[in-house]
mmCIF file of C-alpha atoms and ligand atoms in Angstrom:
data_model
loop_
_atom_site.group_PDB
_atom_site.id
_atom_site.type_symbol
_atom_site.label_atom_id
_atom_site.label_comp_id
_atom_site.label_asym_id
_atom_site.label_seq_id
_atom_site.Cartn_x
_atom_site.Cartn_y
_atom_site.Cartn_z
ATOM 1 C CA MET A 1033 -2.593 3.571 14.048
ATOM 2 C CA ALA A 1034 -0.681 4.544 11.269
ATOM 3 C CA ARG A 1035 -1.858 3.913 7.567
ATOM 4 C CA ARG A 1036 -0.460 0.499 6.109
ATOM 5 C CA VAL A 1037 1.746 0.788 3.939
ATOM 6 C CA THR A 1038 1.076 -1.285 0.659
ATOM 7 C CA LYS A 1039 2.826 -0.103 -1.836
ATOM 8 C CA ALA A 1040 6.581 -0.160 -2.666
ATOM 9 C CA ILE A 1041 8.985 1.770 -4.436
ATOM 10 C CA PHE A 1042 11.438 -0.665 -5.927
ATOM 11 C CA PRO A 1043 15.238 1.694 -7.825
ATOM 12 C CA VAL A 1044 16.404 -0.680 -9.832
ATOM 13 C CA ALA A 1045 17.416 2.401 -12.411
ATOM 14 C CA GLY A 1046 21.700 2.421 -11.798
ATOM 15 C CA LEU A 1047 24.179 1.726 -13.752
ATOM 16 C CA GLY A 1048 25.664 -1.010 -11.544
ATOM 17 C CA THR A 1049 29.478 -0.190 -12.664
ATOM 18 C CA ARG A 1050 30.753 -2.247 -10.109
ATOM 19 C CA PHE A 1051 29.325 -5.511 -11.703
ATOM 20 C CA LEU A 1052 30.970 -4.140 -14.827
ATOM 21 C CA PRO A 1053 31.734 -5.928 -17.529
ATOM 22 C CA ALA A 1054 28.468 -8.384 -16.162
ATOM 23 C CA THR A 1055 26.301 -5.245 -15.213
ATOM 24 C CA LYS A 1056 26.801 -4.012 -19.987
ATOM 25 C CA ALA A 1057 23.674 -6.502 -20.929
ATOM 26 C CA MET A 1058 21.858 -7.527 -17.836
ATOM 27 C CA PRO A 1059 20.676 -5.631 -14.802
ATOM 28 C CA LYS A 1060 22.168 -6.288 -11.890
ATOM 29 C CA GLU A 1061 19.045 -7.115 -9.956
ATOM 30 C CA MET A 1062 18.772 -10.121 -11.798
ATOM 31 C CA MET A 1063 22.243 -11.563 -10.742
ATOM 32 C CA THR A 1064 21.683 -14.696 -8.818
ATOM 33 C CA LEU A 1065 22.394 -16.080 -5.150
ATOM 34 C CA VAL A 1066 22.536 -19.928 -5.529
ATOM 35 C CA ASP A 1067 19.277 -19.898 -7.599
ATOM 36 C CA ARG A 1068 17.028 -16.828 -7.087
ATOM 37 C CA PRO A 1069 18.062 -13.893 -8.646
ATOM 38 C CA LEU A 1070 18.260 -10.227 -6.278
ATOM 39 C CA ILE A 1071 14.873 -9.363 -7.324
ATOM 40 C CA GLN A 1072 13.231 -12.148 -5.934
ATOM 41 C CA TYR A 1073 14.411 -12.066 -2.618
ATOM 42 C CA ALA A 1074 13.256 -8.018 -2.559
ATOM 43 C CA ILE A 1075 9.764 -8.949 -3.968
ATOM 44 C CA ASP A 1076 9.643 -11.797 -1.308
ATOM 45 C CA GLU A 1077 10.310 -9.864 1.859
ATOM 46 C CA ALA A 1078 7.513 -7.333 0.294
ATOM 47 C CA ARG A 1079 5.133 -9.731 -0.105
ATOM 48 C CA ALA A 1080 5.904 -10.834 3.657
ATOM 49 C CA ALA A 1081 5.218 -7.658 4.626
ATOM 50 C CA GLY A 1082 1.597 -6.690 3.329
ATOM 51 C CA ILE A 1083 2.853 -5.190 0.083
ATOM 52 C CA THR A 1084 -0.055 -5.300 -2.836
ATOM 53 C CA ASP A 1085 1.629 -2.133 -5.368
ATOM 54 C CA PHE A 1086 5.140 -3.337 -6.733
ATOM 55 C CA ILE A 1087 6.570 0.207 -8.457
ATOM 56 C CA PHE A 1088 9.812 -0.380 -10.446
ATOM 57 C CA VAL A 1089 11.771 2.227 -11.391
ATOM 58 C CA THR A 1090 14.088 0.914 -14.001
ATOM 59 C CA ALA A 1091 15.986 1.955 -17.137
ATOM 60 C CA LYS A 1092 17.312 1.119 -20.078
ATOM 61 C CA GLY A 1093 19.080 -2.461 -20.605
ATOM 62 C CA LYS A 1094 16.491 -3.599 -17.709
ATOM 63 C CA SER A 1095 14.198 -5.149 -19.485
ATOM 64 C CA ALA A 1096 14.770 -8.466 -18.252
ATOM 65 C CA LEU A 1097 13.867 -7.790 -15.273
ATOM 66 C CA GLU A 1098 9.785 -6.391 -17.067
ATOM 67 C CA ASP A 1099 10.474 -10.285 -18.271
ATOM 68 C CA TYR A 1100 11.097 -11.657 -14.931
ATOM 69 C CA PHE A 1101 7.934 -11.360 -14.336
ATOM 70 C CA ASP A 1102 6.034 -12.558 -16.519
ATOM 71 C CA THR A 1103 4.469 -16.069 -16.731
ATOM 72 C CA SER A 1104 6.107 -18.366 -19.470
ATOM 73 C CA ALA A 1105 3.427 -21.313 -20.936
ATOM 74 C CA GLU A 1106 5.986 -22.677 -22.229
ATOM 75 C CA LEU A 1107 8.218 -23.768 -19.370
ATOM 76 C CA GLU A 1108 4.952 -24.540 -17.362
ATOM 77 C CA ARG A 1109 3.910 -27.127 -20.275
ATOM 78 C CA THR A 1110 6.674 -28.982 -20.177
ATOM 79 C CA LEU A 1111 7.771 -29.173 -15.852
ATOM 80 C CA THR A 1112 4.123 -30.231 -16.676
ATOM 81 C CA GLU A 1113 4.565 -33.027 -18.974
ATOM 82 C CA ALA A 1114 8.220 -34.236 -17.312
ATOM 83 C CA GLY A 1115 6.091 -34.549 -13.978
ATOM 84 C CA LYS A 1116 8.034 -31.957 -12.515
ATOM 85 C CA THR A 1117 5.875 -30.522 -10.063
ATOM 86 C CA ASP A 1118 8.881 -28.754 -7.783
ATOM 87 C CA LEU A 1119 10.178 -27.136 -10.532
ATOM 88 C CA LEU A 1120 6.795 -25.891 -11.203
ATOM 89 C CA GLU A 1121 6.137 -24.479 -7.578
ATOM 90 C CA THR A 1122 9.152 -22.781 -8.427
ATOM 91 C CA LEU A 1123 8.060 -21.241 -11.040
ATOM 92 C CA LYS A 1124 5.168 -20.170 -10.171
ATOM 93 C CA SER A 1125 6.058 -18.712 -7.533
ATOM 94 C CA THR A 1126 7.701 -15.857 -9.587
ATOM 95 C CA TYR A 1127 4.267 -14.679 -10.770
ATOM 96 C CA MET A 1128 2.871 -11.642 -9.988
ATOM 97 C CA PRO A 1129 -1.068 -11.141 -10.299
ATOM 98 C CA SER A 1130 -1.711 -8.682 -13.137
ATOM 99 C CA GLY A 1131 -1.448 -4.978 -12.179
ATOM 100 C CA ALA A 1132 0.287 -5.212 -9.016
ATOM 101 C CA ILE A 1133 3.526 -4.724 -10.697
ATOM 102 C CA ALA A 1134 4.393 -1.038 -12.663
ATOM 103 C CA TYR A 1135 7.323 0.308 -14.516
ATOM 104 C CA ILE A 1136 8.692 4.129 -14.446
ATOM 105 C CA ARG A 1137 11.540 4.636 -16.271
ATOM 106 C CA GLN A 1138 14.187 7.105 -15.432
ATOM 107 C CA HIS A 1139 15.780 8.502 -18.323
ATOM 108 C CA ARG A 1140 19.381 9.424 -16.288
ATOM 109 C CA ALA A 1141 20.903 8.238 -13.727
ATOM 110 C CA MET A 1142 19.936 11.629 -11.238
ATOM 111 C CA GLY A 1143 20.554 9.209 -8.086
ATOM 112 C CA LEU A 1144 18.207 7.375 -5.334
ATOM 113 C CA GLY A 1145 16.294 10.098 -4.904
ATOM 114 C CA HIS A 1146 15.984 11.205 -8.169
ATOM 115 C CA ALA A 1147 14.799 7.520 -8.799
ATOM 116 C CA VAL A 1148 11.834 7.845 -6.197
ATOM 117 C CA TRP A 1149 10.624 10.800 -7.222
ATOM 118 C CA CYS A 1150 10.098 9.716 -10.343
ATOM 119 C CA ALA A 1151 7.612 7.247 -8.927
ATOM 120 C CA ARG A 1152 5.754 10.297 -7.206
ATOM 121 C CA ARG A 1153 2.207 9.785 -9.850
ATOM 122 C CA LEU A 1154 1.905 5.947 -8.358
ATOM 123 C CA ILE A 1155 1.893 7.063 -4.585
ATOM 124 C CA GLY A 1156 -0.397 9.622 -4.279
ATOM 125 C CA ASP A 1157 -0.950 10.695 -0.268
ATOM 126 C CA GLU A 1158 -0.339 7.677 1.405
ATOM 127 C CA PRO A 1159 3.609 5.686 3.115
ATOM 128 C CA PHE A 1160 5.451 3.774 0.879
ATOM 129 C CA ALA A 1161 8.032 1.424 0.681
ATOM 130 C CA VAL A 1162 11.143 1.311 -0.246
ATOM 131 C CA ILE A 1163 13.684 -1.822 -0.703
ATOM 132 C CA LEU A 1164 17.205 -1.315 -2.906
ATOM 133 C CA PRO A 1165 17.316 -4.593 -4.167
ATOM 134 C CA ASP A 1166 21.242 -5.018 -3.984
ATOM 135 C CA ASP A 1167 20.500 -4.762 -0.068
ATOM 136 C CA VAL A 1168 19.927 -8.549 0.764
ATOM 137 C CA ILE A 1169 19.158 -8.984 4.421
ATOM 138 C CA ASP A 1170 18.710 -12.565 5.832
ATOM 139 C CA GLY A 1171 16.588 -12.893 9.215
ATOM 140 C CA PRO A 1172 14.052 -14.627 11.860
ATOM 141 C CA LYS A 1173 11.173 -12.435 10.425
ATOM 142 C CA PRO A 1174 11.934 -10.272 6.467
ATOM 143 C CA CYS A 1175 13.261 -6.889 7.531
ATOM 144 C CA LEU A 1176 10.380 -5.079 5.577
ATOM 145 C CA GLN A 1177 7.742 -6.964 7.912
ATOM 146 C CA GLN A 1178 9.642 -5.900 11.032
ATOM 147 C CA MET A 1179 9.560 -2.082 10.095
ATOM 148 C CA VAL A 1180 5.643 -2.262 8.962
ATOM 149 C CA GLU A 1181 4.568 -3.458 11.537
ATOM 150 C CA ALA A 1182 6.931 -0.626 14.619
ATOM 151 C CA HIS A 1183 5.681 1.938 11.749
ATOM 152 C CA ALA A 1184 1.948 0.737 12.275
ATOM 153 C CA GLU A 1185 2.795 2.051 16.084
ATOM 154 C CA THR A 1186 5.215 5.338 15.141
ATOM 155 C CA GLY A 1187 3.874 6.588 11.814
ATOM 156 C CA GLY A 1188 5.995 9.160 9.923
ATOM 157 C CA ASN A 1189 9.260 8.157 7.871
ATOM 158 C CA MET A 1190 11.237 4.933 9.065
ATOM 159 C CA VAL A 1191 14.799 3.758 8.170
ATOM 160 C CA ALA A 1192 16.160 0.510 8.535
ATOM 161 C CA ALA A 1193 19.486 1.148 10.337
ATOM 162 C CA MET A 1194 22.806 -0.659 11.295
ATOM 163 C CA GLU A 1195 26.271 -0.358 12.800
ATOM 164 C CA VAL A 1196 29.078 0.125 10.583
ATOM 165 C CA PRO A 1197 32.744 0.054 10.861
ATOM 166 C CA ARG A 1198 33.759 3.338 11.657
ATOM 167 C CA ASP A 1199 35.981 3.345 8.195
ATOM 168 C CA LYS A 1200 33.352 2.352 6.529
ATOM 169 C CA VAL A 1201 30.802 6.055 7.531
ATOM 170 C CA SER A 1202 32.190 7.753 4.081
ATOM 171 C CA ALA A 1203 30.404 5.166 2.092
ATOM 172 C CA TYR A 1204 26.610 5.705 3.829
ATOM 173 C CA GLY A 1205 24.026 7.949 4.891
ATOM 174 C CA ILE A 1206 24.882 8.385 8.575
ATOM 175 C CA LEU A 1207 22.443 8.977 11.508
ATOM 176 C CA ASP A 1208 22.810 11.517 14.048
ATOM 177 C CA LEU A 1209 20.495 10.207 17.724
ATOM 178 C CA GLY A 1210 18.640 11.063 19.734
ATOM 179 C CA SER A 1211 16.560 8.773 22.358
ATOM 180 C CA ALA A 1212 16.524 5.159 22.285
ATOM 181 C CA ASN A 1213 13.436 2.796 22.730
ATOM 182 C CA GLY A 1214 14.446 -0.633 21.996
ATOM 183 C CA SER A 1215 15.247 -0.846 18.401
ATOM 184 C CA LEU A 1216 13.352 2.344 17.666
ATOM 185 C CA LEU A 1217 15.915 4.638 17.316
ATOM 186 C CA ARG A 1218 15.073 8.566 17.315
ATOM 187 C CA VAL A 1219 17.013 10.500 14.302
ATOM 188 C CA ARG A 1220 17.802 14.380 14.923
ATOM 189 C CA GLY A 1221 20.087 14.635 12.068
ATOM 190 C CA MET A 1222 20.908 12.633 9.026
ATOM 191 C CA VAL A 1223 24.202 13.093 6.841
ATOM 192 C CA GLU A 1224 24.727 11.213 3.262
ATOM 193 C CA LYS A 1225 28.326 10.055 3.021
ATOM 194 C CA PRO A 1226 30.371 11.910 5.539
ATOM 195 C CA ALA A 1227 33.851 11.883 6.121
ATOM 196 C CA THR A 1228 34.617 9.806 8.808
ATOM 197 C CA GLU A 1229 36.070 12.454 11.281
ATOM 198 C CA GLU A 1230 32.666 14.213 10.550
ATOM 199 C CA ALA A 1231 30.486 11.447 10.957
ATOM 200 C CA PRO A 1232 27.960 11.743 13.963
ATOM 201 C CA SER A 1233 27.453 8.188 14.633
ATOM 202 C CA ASN A 1234 29.099 4.679 12.976
ATOM 203 C CA LEU A 1235 25.010 3.736 12.567
ATOM 204 C CA ALA A 1236 24.181 3.930 9.008
ATOM 205 C CA VAL A 1237 21.315 4.086 6.922
ATOM 206 C CA ILE A 1238 20.253 0.546 4.732
ATOM 207 C CA GLY A 1239 18.506 -0.427 1.662
ATOM 208 C CA ARG A 1240 15.110 -0.245 3.484
ATOM 209 C CA TYR A 1241 12.338 3.002 3.979
ATOM 210 C CA ILE A 1242 8.965 3.848 4.671
ATOM 211 C CA LEU A 1243 8.264 7.451 4.300
ATOM 212 C CA SER A 1244 5.651 9.691 4.265
ATOM 213 C CA PRO A 1245 4.492 11.445 0.787
ATOM 214 C CA GLN A 1246 5.874 14.126 2.045
ATOM 215 C CA VAL A 1247 9.185 13.413 1.379
ATOM 216 C CA LEU A 1248 8.289 13.521 -2.436
ATOM 217 C CA THR A 1249 7.371 16.781 -1.807
ATOM 218 C CA ASN A 1250 10.806 17.395 -0.278
ATOM 219 C CA LEU A 1251 12.627 15.610 -3.509
ATOM 220 C CA SER A 1252 10.705 17.958 -6.154
ATOM 221 C CA ARG A 1253 12.306 21.387 -4.642
ATOM 222 C CA ALA A 1254 15.940 18.890 -4.311
ATOM 223 C CA GLU A 1255 18.847 20.204 -5.571
ATOM 224 C CA ALA A 1256 22.183 17.761 -6.270
ATOM 225 C CA GLY A 1257 23.971 16.897 -3.131
ATOM 226 C CA ALA A 1258 26.815 14.671 -2.271
ATOM 227 C CA GLY A 1259 28.873 12.956 -5.251
ATOM 228 C CA GLY A 1260 26.243 15.103 -7.921
ATOM 229 C CA GLU A 1261 23.316 13.219 -7.222
ATOM 230 C CA ILE A 1262 19.930 13.983 -6.153
ATOM 231 C CA GLN A 1263 19.948 12.166 -2.589
ATOM 232 C CA LEU A 1264 16.602 10.253 -0.405
ATOM 233 C CA THR A 1265 18.817 11.424 2.623
ATOM 234 C CA ASP A 1266 18.335 14.975 1.912
ATOM 235 C CA ALA A 1267 15.009 14.457 1.184
ATOM 236 C CA ILE A 1268 14.710 12.830 4.339
ATOM 237 C CA ALA A 1269 16.414 14.804 6.716
ATOM 238 C CA GLU A 1270 13.823 17.721 5.799
ATOM 239 C CA GLU A 1271 11.363 16.369 7.873
ATOM 240 C CA ILE A 1272 13.488 16.070 10.720
ATOM 241 C CA SER A 1273 12.701 19.676 11.120
ATOM 242 C CA ASN A 1274 9.533 19.743 9.248
ATOM 243 C CA SER A 1275 7.690 16.729 11.675
ATOM 244 C CA GLY A 1276 10.618 15.693 13.939
ATOM 245 C CA ASN A 1277 9.440 12.156 12.860
ATOM 246 C CA VAL A 1278 12.516 10.478 11.641
ATOM 247 C CA TYR A 1279 12.696 7.164 13.236
ATOM 248 C CA GLY A 1280 16.074 4.976 12.656
ATOM 249 C CA PHE A 1281 14.914 1.033 13.191
ATOM 250 C CA ARG A 1282 17.330 -1.113 14.017
ATOM 251 C CA PHE A 1283 16.480 -4.313 12.356
ATOM 252 C CA GLU A 1284 17.514 -8.240 13.333
ATOM 253 C CA GLY A 1285 18.552 -9.749 10.808
ATOM 254 C CA HIS A 1286 22.141 -9.597 8.622
ATOM 255 C CA ARG A 1287 22.688 -7.699 5.389
ATOM 256 C CA PHE A 1288 24.893 -8.352 2.924
ATOM 257 C CA ASP A 1289 26.032 -5.478 0.577
ATOM 258 C CA CYS A 1290 24.961 -6.904 -2.734
ATOM 259 C CA GLY A 1291 25.895 -4.654 -4.358
ATOM 260 C CA SER A 1292 29.824 -4.972 -4.161
ATOM 261 C CA LYS A 1293 31.697 -7.579 -5.149
ATOM 262 C CA ALA A 1294 32.994 -8.933 -1.878
ATOM 263 C CA GLY A 1295 29.386 -9.218 -0.261
ATOM 264 C CA PHE A 1296 27.598 -10.592 -3.064
ATOM 265 C CA LEU A 1297 30.376 -13.565 -2.899
ATOM 266 C CA GLN A 1298 29.559 -13.857 1.198
ATOM 267 C CA ALA A 1299 25.648 -14.083 0.832
ATOM 268 C CA THR A 1300 26.389 -16.455 -2.410
ATOM 269 C CA ILE A 1301 27.919 -19.029 0.499
ATOM 270 C CA ALA A 1302 25.450 -17.714 3.321
ATOM 271 C CA PHE A 1303 22.749 -18.773 1.099
ATOM 272 C CA GLY A 1304 24.682 -21.342 -0.627
ATOM 273 C CA LEU A 1305 25.329 -23.078 2.959
ATOM 274 C CA SER A 1306 21.985 -22.460 4.226
ATOM 275 C CA ARG A 1307 20.023 -24.843 1.984
ATOM 276 C CA PRO A 1308 19.636 -28.842 2.738
ATOM 277 C CA ASP A 1309 20.620 -29.913 -0.584
ATOM 278 C CA LEU A 1310 24.018 -27.907 -0.985
ATOM 279 C CA ARG A 1311 25.050 -27.301 2.669
ATOM 280 C CA GLU A 1312 27.002 -30.498 3.238
ATOM 281 C CA GLU A 1313 29.084 -30.482 -0.525
ATOM 282 C CA LEU A 1314 29.729 -26.495 -0.007
ATOM 283 C CA ALA A 1315 31.046 -26.392 3.526
ATOM 284 C CA GLU A 1316 33.887 -29.375 2.368
ATOM 285 C CA TYR A 1317 35.004 -27.711 -0.617
ATOM 286 C CA ILE A 1318 34.872 -24.376 1.522
ATOM 287 C CA THR A 1319 37.279 -26.308 4.557
ATOM 288 C CA ASP A 1320 39.488 -27.965 2.100
ATOM 289 C CA ILE A 1321 40.589 -24.695 0.100
ATOM 290 C CA ALA A 1322 40.646 -22.417 3.052
ATOM 291 C CA THR A 1323 42.348 -24.720 5.052
ATOM 292 C CA PRO A 1324 46.114 -24.910 3.655
ATOM 293 C CA ARG A 1325 46.217 -20.856 2.919
ATOM 294 C CA ILE A 1326 45.101 -20.987 6.432
ATOM 295 C CA ALA A 1327 48.275 -23.269 7.164
ATOM 296 C CA ALA A 1328 49.708 -21.119 5.277
ATOM 297 C CA GLN A 1329 49.216 -18.166 6.259
HETATM 298 P P1 LIG B 1188 23.950 2.279 -5.871
HETATM 299 O O1 LIG B 1188 24.666 3.456 -4.940
HETATM 300 O O2 LIG B 1188 24.492 1.137 -5.896
HETATM 301 O O3 LIG B 1188 24.243 2.705 -7.823
HETATM 302 O O4 LIG B 1188 22.365 2.233 -6.206
HETATM 303 P P2 LIG B 1188 23.982 1.511 -8.983
HETATM 304 O O5 LIG B 1188 24.049 2.267 -10.060
HETATM 305 O O6 LIG B 1188 23.120 0.625 -8.896
HETATM 306 O O7 LIG B 1188 25.422 0.296 -8.872
HETATM 307 P P3 LIG B 1188 27.044 1.345 -8.693
HETATM 308 O O8 LIG B 1188 27.769 1.387 -7.949
HETATM 309 O O9 LIG B 1188 26.945 1.702 -10.494
HETATM 310 O O10 LIG B 1188 28.032 -0.163 -8.763
HETATM 311 C C1 LIG B 1188 21.873 2.053 -4.831
HETATM 312 C C2 LIG B 1188 20.462 1.932 -5.779
HETATM 313 O O11 LIG B 1188 19.854 3.292 -6.342
HETATM 314 C C3 LIG B 1188 19.351 2.366 -7.750
HETATM 315 C C4 LIG B 1188 20.148 1.578 -8.070
HETATM 316 O O12 LIG B 1188 19.740 0.831 -9.286
HETATM 317 C C5 LIG B 1188 20.424 0.855 -6.567
HETATM 318 O O13 LIG B 1188 19.141 -0.163 -6.301
HETATM 319 N N1 LIG B 1188 19.791 3.906 -8.450
HETATM 320 C C6 LIG B 1188 20.491 4.411 -8.294
HETATM 321 C C7 LIG B 1188 18.536 4.443 -9.169
HETATM 322 O O14 LIG B 1188 17.695 3.490 -9.758
HETATM 323 N N2 LIG B 1188 18.909 5.701 -10.137
HETATM 324 C C8 LIG B 1188 19.912 6.277 -9.677
HETATM 325 O O15 LIG B 1188 20.291 7.369 -10.383
HETATM 326 C C9 LIG B 1188 20.931 5.752 -9.480
#
């Protein structure tokens, strides 16, 4: 059995340029799907997977993220006095135990690999998870929990993998696959943002990882890769030749790319429709506005 994963890194220091001007003064991770910010979905998924130490890699302009997890005496008092127990429970579900969250600063957005490396002193010599909050995954079981369970058997390094259309491979890290055992795939190679004709498959890495501390050592030596950024993919790929212990994990669930406008809007609709208090009204509205357009096409 591999060592249990209890620490997770949340790299949230990116500039979020695809959501400008909104992200000029607000972290992308605070954008809400229905009524919960993206970061709350990520934290809930990590908690379900048994994570107890939450490490945020933040940057200038992200202080709303830090405030979000504080307790709020005034809100608590107001809701208690008004007898709004449901809302009080909702509020308390955002509270985190003292000391459970650490914030590390990335001084310049030098890429995902660099952001993860910034957290190295808090990881030490144990496996750790990385969660990108803008990948929101809706599934029968939280994605990271599926991966932690699989990792308990395999150890090593594991990346969440999903098929993407061939013409989209150049937006992702793409896997070169060896043997498969159910949802577990042995990885022979990884390439960041390949040209369509050079991609070894259409199986893409998305924002959930379980990594060995060796990846942090690889990152210490890393030089800028695709797009001039320090790439996490390159540091994981090094482990294929070092230890041969890199797996792709085909998770069960639907992934929404909430870092893109289209993905974020799709997630908003899907999560809205999954809420019993909103479903009917929203479905009716969508049918209403979609019908004349479909008929007109
Ligand atoms: P993205 O590629 O989505 O970049 O980063 P971004 O800056 O957030 O958004 P756009 O592309 O400008 O719209 C993927 C993840 O890696 C983090 C981001 O915060 C996001 O969670 N990241 C990226 C960092 O923490 N630091 C970096 O230097 C780059």
